[in-house]
PDB file of C-alpha atoms in Angstrom:
ATOM      1  CA  UNK A 945      50.320   2.724 -68.783  1.00  0.00           C
ATOM      2  CA  UNK A 946      53.581   4.620 -68.990  1.00  0.00           C
ATOM      3  CA  UNK A 947      54.881   5.794 -65.624  1.00  0.00           C
ATOM      4  CA  UNK A 948      56.414   9.243 -65.396  1.00  0.00           C
ATOM      5  CA  UNK A 949      58.658  10.281 -62.547  1.00  0.00           C
ATOM      6  CA  UNK A 950      59.218  13.950 -61.847  1.00  0.00           C
ATOM      7  CA  UNK A 951      61.909  15.404 -59.653  1.00  0.00           C
ATOM      8  CA  UNK A 952      62.349  17.113 -57.376  1.00  0.00           C
ATOM      9  CA  UNK A 953      58.880  16.914 -55.900  1.00  0.00           C
ATOM     10  CA  UNK A 954      59.194  20.314 -54.209  1.00  0.00           C
ATOM     11  CA  UNK A 955      61.482  23.233 -54.895  1.00  0.00           C
ATOM     12  CA  UNK A 956      61.688  26.590 -53.151  1.00  0.00           C
ATOM     13  CA  UNK A 957      64.082  29.163 -54.518  1.00  0.00           C
ATOM     14  CA  UNK A 958      64.828  32.870 -54.391  1.00  0.00           C
ATOM     15  CA  UNK A 959      63.772  35.153 -57.212  1.00  0.00           C
ATOM     16  CA  UNK A 960      66.561  35.474 -59.753  1.00  0.00           C
ATOM     17  CA  UNK A 961      67.959  31.971 -59.285  1.00  0.00           C
ATOM     18  CA  UNK A 962      68.117  29.348 -62.006  1.00  0.00           C
ATOM     19  CA  UNK A 963      66.622  25.885 -61.696  1.00  0.00           C
ATOM     20  CA  UNK A 964      66.232  22.638 -63.579  1.00  0.00           C
ATOM     21  CA  UNK A 965      63.557  20.012 -63.050  1.00  0.00           C
ATOM     22  CA  UNK A 966      63.153  16.613 -64.639  1.00  0.00           C
ATOM     23  CA  UNK A 967      60.688  14.143 -66.067  1.00  0.00           C
ATOM     24  CA  UNK A 968      61.775  10.546 -66.635  1.00  0.00           C
ATOM     25  CA  UNK A 969      60.314   7.285 -67.821  1.00  0.00           C
ATOM     26  CA  UNK A 970      61.598   3.752 -68.263  1.00  0.00           C
ATOM     27  CA  UNK A 971      60.004   3.610 -71.709  1.00  0.00           C
ATOM     28  CA  UNK A 972      60.175   5.796 -74.771  1.00  0.00           C
ATOM     29  CA  UNK A 973      57.863   8.786 -75.048  1.00  0.00           C
ATOM     30  CA  UNK A 974      55.928   9.212 -78.275  1.00  0.00           C
ATOM     31  CA  UNK A 975      55.723  12.877 -77.374  1.00  0.00           C
ATOM     32  CA  UNK A 976      55.973  14.790 -74.126  1.00  0.00           C
ATOM     33  CA  UNK A 977      54.152  17.828 -72.892  1.00  0.00           C
ATOM     34  CA  UNK A 978      54.925  20.208 -70.053  1.00  0.00           C
ATOM     35  CA  UNK A 979      52.121  22.041 -68.266  1.00  0.00           C
ATOM     36  CA  UNK A 980      51.988  24.658 -65.542  1.00  0.00           C
ATOM     37  CA  UNK A 981      49.109  24.743 -63.120  1.00  0.00           C
ATOM     38  CA  UNK A 982      48.376  27.634 -60.795  1.00  0.00           C
ATOM     39  CA  UNK A 983      46.223  27.301 -57.662  1.00  0.00           C
ATOM     40  CA  UNK A 984      42.534  27.121 -58.485  1.00  0.00           C
ATOM     41  CA  UNK A 985      43.149  26.693 -62.195  1.00  0.00           C
ATOM     42  CA  UNK A 986      43.544  23.842 -64.635  1.00  0.00           C
ATOM     43  CA  UNK A 987      46.896  22.961 -66.215  1.00  0.00           C
ATOM     44  CA  UNK A 988      48.014  25.115 -69.133  1.00  0.00           C
ATOM     45  CA  UNK A 989      50.166  23.642 -71.878  1.00  0.00           C
ATOM     46  CA  UNK A 990      53.649  25.161 -72.108  1.00  0.00           C
ATOM     47  CA  UNK A 991      55.290  23.038 -74.778  1.00  0.00           C
ATOM     48  CA  UNK A 992      55.171  19.758 -76.685  1.00  0.00           C
ATOM     49  CA  UNK A 993      58.399  17.987 -77.629  1.00  0.00           C
ATOM     50  CA  UNK A 994      58.457  15.177 -80.131  1.00  0.00           C
ATOM     51  CA  UNK A 995      61.968  14.653 -81.545  1.00  0.00           C
ATOM     52  CA  UNK A 996      64.852  13.181 -79.542  1.00  0.00           C
ATOM     53  CA  UNK A 997      67.389  15.885 -78.673  1.00  0.00           C
ATOM     54  CA  UNK A 998      64.897  18.643 -79.329  1.00  0.00           C
ATOM     55  CA  UNK A 999      65.303  21.921 -77.457  1.00  0.00           C
ATOM     56  CA  UNK A1000      62.525  24.475 -77.253  1.00  0.00           C
ATOM     57  CA  UNK A1001      62.609  27.871 -75.624  1.00  0.00           C
ATOM     58  CA  UNK A1002      59.719  29.848 -74.226  1.00  0.00           C
ATOM     59  CA  UNK A1003      61.095  33.149 -72.920  1.00  0.00           C
ATOM     60  CA  UNK A1004      63.116  32.173 -69.811  1.00  0.00           C
ATOM     61  CA  UNK A1005      62.041  28.523 -69.992  1.00  0.00           C
ATOM     62  CA  UNK A1006      64.140  25.982 -71.887  1.00  0.00           C
ATOM     63  CA  UNK A1007      62.762  22.492 -72.514  1.00  0.00           C
ATOM     64  CA  UNK A1008      64.972  19.638 -73.586  1.00  0.00           C
ATOM     65  CA  UNK A1009      63.963  16.200 -74.806  1.00  0.00           C
ATOM     66  CA  UNK A1010      66.528  13.446 -74.271  1.00  0.00           C
ATOM     67  CA  UNK A1011      68.134  11.819 -77.280  1.00  0.00           C
ATOM     68  CA  UNK A1012      66.541   8.488 -76.374  1.00  0.00           C
ATOM     69  CA  UNK A1013      63.173  10.160 -75.746  1.00  0.00           C
ATOM     70  CA  UNK A1014      62.973   8.740 -72.241  1.00  0.00           C
ATOM     71  CA  UNK A1015      63.598  11.920 -70.319  1.00  0.00           C
ATOM     72  CA  UNK A1016      63.022  15.631 -70.440  1.00  0.00           C
ATOM     73  CA  UNK A1017      64.157  18.650 -68.500  1.00  0.00           C
ATOM     74  CA  UNK A1018      62.820  22.115 -67.900  1.00  0.00           C
ATOM     75  CA  UNK A1019      65.305  24.863 -67.089  1.00  0.00           C
ATOM     76  CA  UNK A1020      64.151  28.260 -65.835  1.00  0.00           C
ATOM     77  CA  UNK A1021      66.568  31.150 -65.976  1.00  0.00           C
ATOM     78  CA  UNK A1022      66.281  34.002 -63.476  1.00  0.00           C
ATOM     79  CA  UNK A1023      63.102  32.707 -61.870  1.00  0.00           C
ATOM     80  CA  UNK A1024      60.345  35.172 -61.093  1.00  0.00           C
ATOM     81  CA  UNK A1025      57.549  34.970 -58.527  1.00  0.00           C
ATOM     82  CA  UNK A1026      55.140  34.482 -61.421  1.00  0.00           C
ATOM     83  CA  UNK A1027      56.817  31.151 -62.167  1.00  0.00           C
ATOM     84  CA  UNK A1028      55.370  29.730 -58.961  1.00  0.00           C
ATOM     85  CA  UNK A1029      53.098  26.787 -59.624  1.00  0.00           C
ATOM     86  CA  UNK A1030      52.824  23.066 -60.224  1.00  0.00           C
ATOM     87  CA  UNK A1031      54.765  21.815 -63.235  1.00  0.00           C
ATOM     88  CA  UNK A1032      53.433  18.641 -64.797  1.00  0.00           C
ATOM     89  CA  UNK A1033      54.807  16.513 -67.553  1.00  0.00           C
ATOM     90  CA  UNK A1034      52.423  14.363 -69.519  1.00  0.00           C
ATOM     91  CA  UNK A1035      52.448  11.900 -72.355  1.00  0.00           C
ATOM     92  CA  UNK A1036      49.675  10.191 -74.209  1.00  0.00           C
ATOM     93  CA  UNK A1037      48.656   7.513 -76.629  1.00  0.00           C
ATOM     94  CA  UNK A1038      45.462   8.270 -78.501  1.00  0.00           C
ATOM     95  CA  UNK A1039      45.516  11.532 -76.576  1.00  0.00           C
ATOM     96  CA  UNK A1040      44.776   9.903 -73.198  1.00  0.00           C
ATOM     97  CA  UNK A1041      47.288  11.799 -71.156  1.00  0.00           C
ATOM     98  CA  UNK A1042      49.275  10.206 -68.367  1.00  0.00           C
ATOM     99  CA  UNK A1043      50.885  12.675 -66.007  1.00  0.00           C
ATOM    100  CA  UNK A1044      53.677  12.674 -63.524  1.00  0.00           C
ATOM    101  CA  UNK A1045      52.817  13.748 -59.993  1.00  0.00           C
ATOM    102  CA  UNK A1046      54.235  17.173 -60.616  1.00  0.00           C
ATOM    103  CA  UNK A1047      56.839  19.514 -59.226  1.00  0.00           C
ATOM    104  CA  UNK A1048      55.692  22.225 -56.856  1.00  0.00           C
ATOM    105  CA  UNK A1049      57.816  25.304 -57.435  1.00  0.00           C
ATOM    106  CA  UNK A1050      57.782  28.250 -55.072  1.00  0.00           C
ATOM    107  CA  UNK A1051      59.727  31.371 -56.019  1.00  0.00           C
ATOM    108  CA  UNK A1052      60.279  33.707 -53.076  1.00  0.00           C
ATOM    109  CA  UNK A1053      60.533  37.473 -53.634  1.00  0.00           C
TER     110      UNK A1053
ATOM    111  CA  UNK B 377      36.140  32.755 -77.349  1.00  0.00           C
ATOM    112  CA  UNK B 378      35.405  31.272 -73.978  1.00  0.00           C
ATOM    113  CA  UNK B 379      37.513  28.494 -72.568  1.00  0.00           C
ATOM    114  CA  UNK B 380      36.360  25.313 -70.905  1.00  0.00           C
ATOM    115  CA  UNK B 381      33.958  26.004 -68.074  1.00  0.00           C
ATOM    116  CA  UNK B 382      32.978  23.753 -65.211  1.00  0.00           C
ATOM    117  CA  UNK B 383      30.304  23.905 -62.571  1.00  0.00           C
ATOM    118  CA  UNK B 384      30.018  23.976 -59.708  1.00  0.00           C
ATOM    119  CA  UNK B 385      33.443  25.287 -58.789  1.00  0.00           C
ATOM    120  CA  UNK B 386      33.117  23.749 -55.333  1.00  0.00           C
ATOM    121  CA  UNK B 387      30.881  20.994 -54.038  1.00  0.00           C
ATOM    122  CA  UNK B 388      30.562  19.680 -50.500  1.00  0.00           C
ATOM    123  CA  UNK B 389      28.460  16.581 -50.050  1.00  0.00           C
ATOM    124  CA  UNK B 390      27.792  13.903 -47.506  1.00  0.00           C
ATOM    125  CA  UNK B 391      29.035  10.379 -47.880  1.00  0.00           C
ATOM    126  CA  UNK B 392      26.512   8.261 -49.750  1.00  0.00           C
ATOM    127  CA  UNK B 393      24.969  11.092 -51.757  1.00  0.00           C
ATOM    128  CA  UNK B 394      25.134  11.348 -55.536  1.00  0.00           C
ATOM    129  CA  UNK B 395      26.798  14.310 -57.249  1.00  0.00           C
ATOM    130  CA  UNK B 396      26.785  15.659 -60.803  1.00  0.00           C
ATOM    131  CA  UNK B 397      29.611  17.726 -62.217  1.00  0.00           C
ATOM    132  CA  UNK B 398      29.194  19.655 -65.431  1.00  0.00           C
ATOM    133  CA  UNK B 399      31.624  20.590 -68.186  1.00  0.00           C
ATOM    134  CA  UNK B 400      31.132  22.973 -71.110  1.00  0.00           C
ATOM    135  CA  UNK B 401      33.908  22.427 -73.647  1.00  0.00           C
ATOM    136  CA  UNK B 402      35.279  24.951 -76.102  1.00  0.00           C
ATOM    137  CA  UNK B 403      32.869  25.346 -78.991  1.00  0.00           C
ATOM    138  CA  UNK B 404      33.847  23.167 -81.948  1.00  0.00           C
ATOM    139  CA  UNK B 405      36.023  20.788 -79.956  1.00  0.00           C
ATOM    140  CA  UNK B 406      35.047  17.216 -80.704  1.00  0.00           C
ATOM    141  CA  UNK B 407      37.041  15.592 -77.915  1.00  0.00           C
ATOM    142  CA  UNK B 408      36.252  15.939 -74.212  1.00  0.00           C
ATOM    143  CA  UNK B 409      38.160  14.455 -71.282  1.00  0.00           C
ATOM    144  CA  UNK B 410      37.641  14.065 -67.559  1.00  0.00           C
ATOM    145  CA  UNK B 411      40.534  13.811 -65.118  1.00  0.00           C
ATOM    146  CA  UNK B 412      40.774  13.588 -61.357  1.00  0.00           C
ATOM    147  CA  UNK B 413      43.485  15.312 -59.366  1.00  0.00           C
ATOM    148  CA  UNK B 414      44.147  14.288 -55.789  1.00  0.00           C
ATOM    149  CA  UNK B 415      47.070  14.863 -53.447  1.00  0.00           C
ATOM    150  CA  UNK B 416      48.261  11.320 -53.319  1.00  0.00           C
ATOM    151  CA  UNK B 417      47.655  10.254 -56.902  1.00  0.00           C
ATOM    152  CA  UNK B 418      48.312  13.313 -59.005  1.00  0.00           C
ATOM    153  CA  UNK B 419      46.319  13.868 -62.191  1.00  0.00           C
ATOM    154  CA  UNK B 420      44.552  10.739 -63.444  1.00  0.00           C
ATOM    155  CA  UNK B 421      42.629  10.139 -66.632  1.00  0.00           C
ATOM    156  CA  UNK B 422      39.012   9.033 -66.135  1.00  0.00           C
ATOM    157  CA  UNK B 423      37.142   9.028 -69.449  1.00  0.00           C
ATOM    158  CA  UNK B 424      37.108  10.633 -72.865  1.00  0.00           C
ATOM    159  CA  UNK B 425      34.594  11.247 -75.610  1.00  0.00           C
ATOM    160  CA  UNK B 426      35.445  11.673 -79.281  1.00  0.00           C
ATOM    161  CA  UNK B 427      32.608  12.812 -81.500  1.00  0.00           C
ATOM    162  CA  UNK B 428      29.914  10.159 -81.754  1.00  0.00           C
ATOM    163  CA  UNK B 429      32.244   7.261 -80.963  1.00  0.00           C
ATOM    164  CA  UNK B 430      31.772   5.131 -77.864  1.00  0.00           C
ATOM    165  CA  UNK B 431      33.580   6.777 -74.950  1.00  0.00           C
ATOM    166  CA  UNK B 432      36.807   5.375 -73.565  1.00  0.00           C
ATOM    167  CA  UNK B 433      35.905   4.586 -69.959  1.00  0.00           C
ATOM    168  CA  UNK B 434      39.113   2.784 -69.101  1.00  0.00           C
ATOM    169  CA  UNK B 435      40.106   5.223 -66.358  1.00  0.00           C
ATOM    170  CA  UNK B 436      36.896   5.167 -64.328  1.00  0.00           C
ATOM    171  CA  UNK B 437      37.816   3.824 -60.872  1.00  0.00           C
ATOM    172  CA  UNK B 438      34.524   2.059 -60.129  1.00  0.00           C
ATOM    173  CA  UNK B 439      30.999   1.546 -61.402  1.00  0.00           C
ATOM    174  CA  UNK B 440      29.873   4.395 -59.164  1.00  0.00           C
ATOM    175  CA  UNK B 441      31.378   6.732 -61.745  1.00  0.00           C
ATOM    176  CA  UNK B 442      29.675   7.459 -65.045  1.00  0.00           C
ATOM    177  CA  UNK B 443      29.683  10.220 -67.610  1.00  0.00           C
ATOM    178  CA  UNK B 444      27.638  11.259 -70.569  1.00  0.00           C
ATOM    179  CA  UNK B 445      27.974  13.824 -73.292  1.00  0.00           C
ATOM    180  CA  UNK B 446      24.786  15.102 -74.799  1.00  0.00           C
ATOM    181  CA  UNK B 447      24.660  16.459 -78.333  1.00  0.00           C
ATOM    182  CA  UNK B 448      28.416  16.263 -78.645  1.00  0.00           C
ATOM    183  CA  UNK B 449      28.877  19.247 -76.368  1.00  0.00           C
ATOM    184  CA  UNK B 450      28.146  19.479 -72.636  1.00  0.00           C
ATOM    185  CA  UNK B 451      29.240  16.604 -70.445  1.00  0.00           C
ATOM    186  CA  UNK B 452      28.154  15.483 -67.002  1.00  0.00           C
ATOM    187  CA  UNK B 453      30.227  13.318 -64.677  1.00  0.00           C
ATOM    188  CA  UNK B 454      28.103  11.538 -62.087  1.00  0.00           C
ATOM    189  CA  UNK B 455      29.411   9.937 -58.925  1.00  0.00           C
ATOM    190  CA  UNK B 456      26.917   7.781 -57.119  1.00  0.00           C
ATOM    191  CA  UNK B 457      27.041   6.924 -53.413  1.00  0.00           C
ATOM    192  CA  UNK B 458      30.049   9.155 -52.872  1.00  0.00           C
ATOM    193  CA  UNK B 459      32.856   8.022 -50.600  1.00  0.00           C
ATOM    194  CA  UNK B 460      35.421  10.125 -48.767  1.00  0.00           C
ATOM    195  CA  UNK B 461      38.147   8.894 -51.114  1.00  0.00           C
ATOM    196  CA  UNK B 462      36.260  10.540 -53.983  1.00  0.00           C
ATOM    197  CA  UNK B 463      37.301  13.937 -52.597  1.00  0.00           C
ATOM    198  CA  UNK B 464      39.465  15.521 -55.258  1.00  0.00           C
ATOM    199  CA  UNK B 465      39.512  18.146 -57.980  1.00  0.00           C
ATOM    200  CA  UNK B 466      37.718  16.955 -61.098  1.00  0.00           C
ATOM    201  CA  UNK B 467      39.106  18.558 -64.232  1.00  0.00           C
ATOM    202  CA  UNK B 468      37.571  18.614 -67.665  1.00  0.00           C
ATOM    203  CA  UNK B 469      39.504  19.278 -70.862  1.00  0.00           C
ATOM    204  CA  UNK B 470      38.640  19.532 -74.522  1.00  0.00           C
ATOM    205  CA  UNK B 471      40.588  19.381 -77.759  1.00  0.00           C
ATOM    206  CA  UNK B 472      39.848  19.748 -81.433  1.00  0.00           C
ATOM    207  CA  UNK B 473      40.378  16.068 -82.207  1.00  0.00           C
ATOM    208  CA  UNK B 474      41.510  13.298 -79.868  1.00  0.00           C
ATOM    209  CA  UNK B 475      42.885  11.222 -82.721  1.00  0.00           C
ATOM    210  CA  UNK B 476      45.755  13.595 -83.409  1.00  0.00           C
ATOM    211  CA  UNK B 477      48.812  12.617 -81.378  1.00  0.00           C
ATOM    212  CA  UNK B 478      49.925  15.423 -79.113  1.00  0.00           C
ATOM    213  CA  UNK B 479      46.728  17.391 -79.710  1.00  0.00           C
ATOM    214  CA  UNK B 480      46.520  20.282 -77.262  1.00  0.00           C
ATOM    215  CA  UNK B 481      44.055  19.766 -74.473  1.00  0.00           C
ATOM    216  CA  UNK B 482      42.544  22.863 -72.866  1.00  0.00           C
ATOM    217  CA  UNK B 483      41.600  22.438 -69.251  1.00  0.00           C
ATOM    218  CA  UNK B 484      38.819  23.988 -67.256  1.00  0.00           C
ATOM    219  CA  UNK B 485      39.363  25.319 -63.726  1.00  0.00           C
ATOM    220  CA  UNK B 486      37.980  22.173 -62.118  1.00  0.00           C
ATOM    221  CA  UNK B 487      35.353  21.276 -59.557  1.00  0.00           C
ATOM    222  CA  UNK B 488      36.625  20.791 -56.022  1.00  0.00           C
ATOM    223  CA  UNK B 489      34.643  17.972 -54.450  1.00  0.00           C
ATOM    224  CA  UNK B 490      34.714  17.344 -50.728  1.00  0.00           C
ATOM    225  CA  UNK B 491      32.893  14.329 -49.359  1.00  0.00           C
ATOM    226  CA  UNK B 492      32.282  14.530 -45.623  1.00  0.00           C
TER     227      UNK B 492
END
């Protein structure tokens, strides 16, 4: 089973600030997915990255996949209170997803 | 169309009792997954069903855990003789086809289980 490490574990920032969080593994990802989970809800898929060096943007969120496909980052520009939640990265073989432990983001008004 | 639904949303039980958790996947999705989310362990895969194939039970933590999927739709996760360490959120997800790499999984809101 591929182990995913996410960092930082917790992050509390002021609205309007920028932030970057990370997902790393010692082995190569076949593909990597980022999810956001809000309290009382299940995770919701934000993006899937497949190709090394790939960059995808989703409004103020920018996802980058490392060239070697062993790491990924999520950058949020001008964070809003609505960005608060648990951010999970996940990868899977045969669609059995393995997740990191997540990053708890709190955006203060 | 409706998303994945789970019931009950919350369940409190006493140690040693059996519990059944239900999942209704998105209509037409052939793949169904169960995960467990706890504070210390994060989100862990338990079991998945793909069509009529034998389920992949490799993530079930003990033989007290079992799941079935009737008619290729609704699934029930059963935990027998519950223990306090079974307390967690149990999440169900479904996707169109588990055999497609990177296939999007849609999660339900989960069942919060508390074993006293």
